[in-house]
CSV table of C-alpha atoms in Angstrom, one decimal:
chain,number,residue,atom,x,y,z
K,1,UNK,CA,17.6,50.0,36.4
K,2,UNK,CA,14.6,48.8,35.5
K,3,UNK,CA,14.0,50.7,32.3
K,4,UNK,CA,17.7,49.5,30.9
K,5,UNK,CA,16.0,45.8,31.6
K,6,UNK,CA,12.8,46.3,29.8
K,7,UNK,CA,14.7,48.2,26.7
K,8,UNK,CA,17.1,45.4,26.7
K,9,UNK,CA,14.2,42.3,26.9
K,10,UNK,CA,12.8,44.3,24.0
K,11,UNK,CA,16.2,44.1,22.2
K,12,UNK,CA,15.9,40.1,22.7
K,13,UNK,CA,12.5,40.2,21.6
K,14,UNK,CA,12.9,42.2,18.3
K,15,UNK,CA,16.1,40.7,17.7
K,16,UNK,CA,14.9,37.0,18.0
K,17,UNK,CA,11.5,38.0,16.0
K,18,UNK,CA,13.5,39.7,13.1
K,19,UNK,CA,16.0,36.3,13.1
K,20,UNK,CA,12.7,33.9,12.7
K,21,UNK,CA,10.9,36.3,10.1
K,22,UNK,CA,10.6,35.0,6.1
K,23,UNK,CA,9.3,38.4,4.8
K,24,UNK,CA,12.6,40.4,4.9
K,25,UNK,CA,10.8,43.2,4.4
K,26,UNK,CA,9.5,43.3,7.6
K,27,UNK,CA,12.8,42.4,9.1
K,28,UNK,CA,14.3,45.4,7.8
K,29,UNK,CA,10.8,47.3,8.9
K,30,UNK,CA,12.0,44.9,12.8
K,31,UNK,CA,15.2,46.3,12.8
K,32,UNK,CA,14.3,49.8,12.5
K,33,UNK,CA,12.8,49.8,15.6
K,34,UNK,CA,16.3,47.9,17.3
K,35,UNK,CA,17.7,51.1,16.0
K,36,UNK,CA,15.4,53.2,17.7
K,37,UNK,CA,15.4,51.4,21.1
K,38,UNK,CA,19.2,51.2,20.8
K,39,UNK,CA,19.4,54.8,20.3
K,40,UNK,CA,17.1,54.9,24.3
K,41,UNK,CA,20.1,52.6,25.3
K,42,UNK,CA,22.7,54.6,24.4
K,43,UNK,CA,20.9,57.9,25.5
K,44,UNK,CA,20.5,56.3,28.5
K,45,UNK,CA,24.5,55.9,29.2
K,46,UNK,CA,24.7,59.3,28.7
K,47,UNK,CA,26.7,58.7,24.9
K,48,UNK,CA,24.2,61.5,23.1
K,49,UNK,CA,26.3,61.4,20.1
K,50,UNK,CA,26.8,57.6,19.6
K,51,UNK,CA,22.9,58.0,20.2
K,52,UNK,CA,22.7,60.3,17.4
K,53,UNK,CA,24.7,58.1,15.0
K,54,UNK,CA,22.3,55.3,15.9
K,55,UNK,CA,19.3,56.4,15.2
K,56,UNK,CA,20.4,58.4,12.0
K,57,UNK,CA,22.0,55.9,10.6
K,58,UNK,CA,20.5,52.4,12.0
K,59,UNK,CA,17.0,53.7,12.4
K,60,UNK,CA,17.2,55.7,8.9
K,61,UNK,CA,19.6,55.2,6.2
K,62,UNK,CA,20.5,51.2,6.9
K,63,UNK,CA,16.6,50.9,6.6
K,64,UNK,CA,16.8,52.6,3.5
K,65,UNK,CA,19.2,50.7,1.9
K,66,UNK,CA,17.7,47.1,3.2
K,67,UNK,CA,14.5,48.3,0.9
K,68,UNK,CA,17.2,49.4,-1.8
K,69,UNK,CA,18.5,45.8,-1.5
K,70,UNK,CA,15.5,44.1,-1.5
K,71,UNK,CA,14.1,45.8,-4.3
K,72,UNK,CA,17.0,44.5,-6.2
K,73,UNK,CA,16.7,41.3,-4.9
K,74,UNK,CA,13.4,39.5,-3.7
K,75,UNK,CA,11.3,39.9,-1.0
K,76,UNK,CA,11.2,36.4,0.7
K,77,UNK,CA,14.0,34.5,2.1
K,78,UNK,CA,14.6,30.8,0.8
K,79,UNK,CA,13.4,27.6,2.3
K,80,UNK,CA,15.2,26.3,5.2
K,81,UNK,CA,18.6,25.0,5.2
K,82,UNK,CA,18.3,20.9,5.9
K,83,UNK,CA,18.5,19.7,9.5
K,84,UNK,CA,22.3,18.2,8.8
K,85,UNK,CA,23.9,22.2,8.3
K,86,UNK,CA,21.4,23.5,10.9
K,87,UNK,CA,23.3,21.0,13.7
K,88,UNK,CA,26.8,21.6,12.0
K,89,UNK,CA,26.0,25.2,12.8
K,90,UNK,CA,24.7,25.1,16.1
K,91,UNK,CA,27.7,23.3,17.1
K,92,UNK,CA,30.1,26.1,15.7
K,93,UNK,CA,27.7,28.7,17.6
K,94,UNK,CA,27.4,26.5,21.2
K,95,UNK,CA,31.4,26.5,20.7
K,96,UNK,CA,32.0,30.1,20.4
K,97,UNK,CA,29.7,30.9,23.2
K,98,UNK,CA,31.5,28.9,25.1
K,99,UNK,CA,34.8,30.2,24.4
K,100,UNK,CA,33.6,33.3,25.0
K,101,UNK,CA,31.7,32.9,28.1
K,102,UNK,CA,35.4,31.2,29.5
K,103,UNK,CA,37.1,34.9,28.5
K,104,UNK,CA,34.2,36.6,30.1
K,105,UNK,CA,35.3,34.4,33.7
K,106,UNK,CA,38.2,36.5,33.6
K,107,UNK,CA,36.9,39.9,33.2
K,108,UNK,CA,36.5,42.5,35.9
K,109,UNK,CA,33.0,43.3,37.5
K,110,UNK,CA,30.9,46.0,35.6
K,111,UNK,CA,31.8,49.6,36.6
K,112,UNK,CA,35.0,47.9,38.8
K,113,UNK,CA,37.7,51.2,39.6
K,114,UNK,CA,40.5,49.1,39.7
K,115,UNK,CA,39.5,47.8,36.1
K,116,UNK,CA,42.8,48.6,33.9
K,117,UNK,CA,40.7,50.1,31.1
K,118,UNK,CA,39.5,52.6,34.0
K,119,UNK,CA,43.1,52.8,34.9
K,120,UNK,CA,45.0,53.8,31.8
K,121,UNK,CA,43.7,57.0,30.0
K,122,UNK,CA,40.2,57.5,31.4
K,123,UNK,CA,41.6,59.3,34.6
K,124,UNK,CA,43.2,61.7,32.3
K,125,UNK,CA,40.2,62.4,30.4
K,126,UNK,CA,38.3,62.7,33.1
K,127,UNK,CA,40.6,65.4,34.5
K,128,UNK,CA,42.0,67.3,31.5
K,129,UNK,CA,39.5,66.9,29.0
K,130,UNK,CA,37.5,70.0,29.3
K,131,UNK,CA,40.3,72.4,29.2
K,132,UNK,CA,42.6,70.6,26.7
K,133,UNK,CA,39.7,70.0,24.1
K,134,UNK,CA,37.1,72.6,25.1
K,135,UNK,CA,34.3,69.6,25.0
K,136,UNK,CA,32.0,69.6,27.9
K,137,UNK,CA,30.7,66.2,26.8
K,138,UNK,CA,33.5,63.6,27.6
K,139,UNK,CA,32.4,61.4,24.7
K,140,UNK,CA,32.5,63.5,22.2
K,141,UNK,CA,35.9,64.7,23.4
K,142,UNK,CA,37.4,61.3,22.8
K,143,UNK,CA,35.9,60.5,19.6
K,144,UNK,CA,36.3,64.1,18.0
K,145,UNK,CA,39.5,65.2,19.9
K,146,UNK,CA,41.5,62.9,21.0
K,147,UNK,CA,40.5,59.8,18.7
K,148,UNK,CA,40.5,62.0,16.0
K,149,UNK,CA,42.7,60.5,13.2
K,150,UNK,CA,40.6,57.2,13.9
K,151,UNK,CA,37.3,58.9,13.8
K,152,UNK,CA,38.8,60.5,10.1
K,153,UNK,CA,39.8,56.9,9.1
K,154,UNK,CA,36.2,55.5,9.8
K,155,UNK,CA,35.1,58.1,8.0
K,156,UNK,CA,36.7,57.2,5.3
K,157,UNK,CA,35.6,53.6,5.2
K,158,UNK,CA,32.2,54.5,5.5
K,159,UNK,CA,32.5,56.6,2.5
K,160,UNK,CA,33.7,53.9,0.6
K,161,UNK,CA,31.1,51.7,1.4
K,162,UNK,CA,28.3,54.3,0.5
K,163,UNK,CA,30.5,55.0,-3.0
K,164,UNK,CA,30.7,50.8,-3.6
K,165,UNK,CA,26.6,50.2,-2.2
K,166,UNK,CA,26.0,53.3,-4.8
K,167,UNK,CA,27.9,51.3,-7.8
K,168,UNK,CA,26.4,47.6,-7.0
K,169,UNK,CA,22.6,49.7,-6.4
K,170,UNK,CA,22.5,51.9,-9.9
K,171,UNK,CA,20.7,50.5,-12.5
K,172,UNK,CA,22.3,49.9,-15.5
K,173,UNK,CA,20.8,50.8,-18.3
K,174,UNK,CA,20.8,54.8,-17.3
O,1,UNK,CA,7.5,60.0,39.6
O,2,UNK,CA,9.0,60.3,35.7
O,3,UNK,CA,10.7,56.6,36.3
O,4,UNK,CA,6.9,55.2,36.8
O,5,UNK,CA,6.3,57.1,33.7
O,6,UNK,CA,9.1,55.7,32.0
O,7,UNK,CA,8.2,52.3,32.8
O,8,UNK,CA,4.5,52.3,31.7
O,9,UNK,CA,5.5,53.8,28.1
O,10,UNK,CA,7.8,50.5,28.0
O,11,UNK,CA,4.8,48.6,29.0
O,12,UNK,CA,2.9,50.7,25.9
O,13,UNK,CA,5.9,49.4,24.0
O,14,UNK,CA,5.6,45.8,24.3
O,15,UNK,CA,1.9,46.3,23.5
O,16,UNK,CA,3.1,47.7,20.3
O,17,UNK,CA,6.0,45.4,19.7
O,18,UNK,CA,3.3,42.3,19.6
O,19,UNK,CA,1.1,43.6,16.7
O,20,UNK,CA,5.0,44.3,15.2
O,21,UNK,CA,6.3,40.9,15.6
O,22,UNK,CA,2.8,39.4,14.8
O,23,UNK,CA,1.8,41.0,11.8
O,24,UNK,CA,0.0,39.7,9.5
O,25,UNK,CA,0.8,42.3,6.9
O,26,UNK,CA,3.5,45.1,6.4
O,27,UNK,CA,1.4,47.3,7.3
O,28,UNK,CA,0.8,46.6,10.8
O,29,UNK,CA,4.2,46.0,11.3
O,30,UNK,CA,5.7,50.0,9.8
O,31,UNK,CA,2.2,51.5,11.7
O,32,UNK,CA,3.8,49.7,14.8
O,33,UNK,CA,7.4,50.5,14.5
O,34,UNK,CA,6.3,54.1,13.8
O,35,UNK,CA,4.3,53.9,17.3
O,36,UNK,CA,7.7,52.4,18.9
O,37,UNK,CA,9.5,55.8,17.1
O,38,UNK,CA,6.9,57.9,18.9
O,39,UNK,CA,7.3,56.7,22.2
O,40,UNK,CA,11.3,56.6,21.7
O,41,UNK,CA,10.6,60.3,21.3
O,42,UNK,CA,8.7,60.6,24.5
O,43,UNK,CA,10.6,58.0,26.5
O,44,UNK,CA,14.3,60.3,25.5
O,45,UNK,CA,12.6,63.2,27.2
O,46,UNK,CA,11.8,61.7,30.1
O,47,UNK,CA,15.2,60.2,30.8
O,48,UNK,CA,16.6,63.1,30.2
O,49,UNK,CA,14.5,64.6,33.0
O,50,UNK,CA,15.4,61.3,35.5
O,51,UNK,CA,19.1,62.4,34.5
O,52,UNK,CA,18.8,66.0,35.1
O,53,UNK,CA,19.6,66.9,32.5
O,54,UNK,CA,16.5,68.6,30.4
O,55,UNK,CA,18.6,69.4,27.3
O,56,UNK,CA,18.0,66.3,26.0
O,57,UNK,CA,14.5,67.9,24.6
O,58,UNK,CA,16.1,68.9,21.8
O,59,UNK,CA,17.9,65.6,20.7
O,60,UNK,CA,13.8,64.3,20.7
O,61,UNK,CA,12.6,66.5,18.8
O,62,UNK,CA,15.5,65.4,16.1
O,63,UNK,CA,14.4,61.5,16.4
O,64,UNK,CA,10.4,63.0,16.0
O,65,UNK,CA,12.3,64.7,12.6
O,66,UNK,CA,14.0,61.5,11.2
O,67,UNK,CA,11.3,59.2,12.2
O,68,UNK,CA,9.5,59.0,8.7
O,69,UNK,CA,12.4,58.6,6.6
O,70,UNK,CA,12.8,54.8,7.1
O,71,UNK,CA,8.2,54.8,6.7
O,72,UNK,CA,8.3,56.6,3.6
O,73,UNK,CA,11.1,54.7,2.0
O,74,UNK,CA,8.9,51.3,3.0
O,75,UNK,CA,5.5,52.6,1.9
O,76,UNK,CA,7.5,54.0,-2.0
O,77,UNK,CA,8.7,50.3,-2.4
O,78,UNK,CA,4.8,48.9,-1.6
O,79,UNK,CA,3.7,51.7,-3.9
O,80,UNK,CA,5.7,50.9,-6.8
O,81,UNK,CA,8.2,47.8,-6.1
O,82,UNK,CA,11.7,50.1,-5.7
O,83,UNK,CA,13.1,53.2,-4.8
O,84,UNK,CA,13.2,55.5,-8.1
């Protein structure tokens, strides 16, 4: 309990840090590390293969391709926006949260039984999962099993966006 | 016993997250997100020891092998201003 607490302060902390940074270098170099602590999260919840994705992924290649970005683009962000779109904005942001802390009222307690999403399939994967799919790990079942056509269309996306970053990232004149 | 463990290597985080956040140059802030990769690796061992579940040995020696890629990529674009 207290180790998900200090992973998530340092979450805050990294996240708030890499928000308030100029040099976007070092807020690609930040969020790196959100990756990795992420990653500890997701370990943590016992989801070793969103884990995996996480730190592959967030910690490795989105790093890359920040530097990939920058080095296209330049290195330091631009002066602050004036103090008349900073208030617009924190009125559109004070709005949201609110609506979305009213949703949240209504939402069961965390880990409730009774909960309908613990009601509607995860019984049955709980039960039949091991024998239908031959996955011990319950996760991976759902996402590779049972979830599969989605997992294939997300693949699919993401291998568009690699094949359009690819295009807008290759010099020209080669 | 391997929670108290757990907890100082957070504490060794946030001791690493200030030089990180603080910076002055990029340096200081890859050397310390490297340190934070290190102790990920340690710290994912260890829970998977509070969890039972020892296996999880291998998936930290997999973050200690992807750990430079994002370092090296960073240290190229210092070196010569991109990636080719």
């Amino acid at each position: 309990m207290a180790i998900d607490i200090l992973l998530l302060l340092i979450l805050v902390i990294i996240a708030i840090a890499a928000i308030h940074m100029k040099d976007l270098l070092a807020c690609g170099v930040l969020l790196g590390g959100y990756s990795l602590i992420m990653a500890v999260l997701w370990t943590n919840l016992n989801a070793v293969d969103v884990a995996f994705t996480e730190a592959s992924v967030g910690a490795g290649i989105t790093t890359v391709l920040l530097i990939a970005a920058i080095s296209r683009t330049k290195r330091r962000e631009d002066d602050p926006s004036p103090f008349r779109h900073k208030v617009q904005m924190s009125i559109i942001v004070l709005a949201s949260t609110a609506v979305f802390v009213f949703a949240l009222l209504d939402a069961p307690n965390f880990g409730d039984p009774n909960a309908p999403a613990n009601q509607h399939v995860a019984p049955r994967y709980i039960h039949e999962s091991s024998h239908e799919t031959g996955v011990l790990n319950m996760v991976t079942a759902v996402l590779a099993s049972y979830r599969g056509y989605d997992t294939l269309g997300e693949t699919t996306v993401i291998f568009t966006a690699g094949m359009c970053l690819v295009m807008l990232l290759r010099r020209k004149n080669e | 016993m391997f929670e108290a463990a757990a907890i100082l290597i957070l504490i060794a985080v946030f001791l690493v997250l200030y030089r990180a956040v603080k910076g002055p140059t990029i340096y200081d802030r890859v050397l310390a997100v490297n340190v934070i990769g290190t102790k990920t690796v340690v710290l994912l061992a260890i829970i998977g020891f509070i969890s039972a579940r020892p296996h999880f040995l291998d998936i930290a020696l997999v973050y200690a092998l992807i750990n430079f890629i994002a370092t090296i990529a960073i240290l190229k674009y210092m070196d010569t201003g991109g990636l080719d």
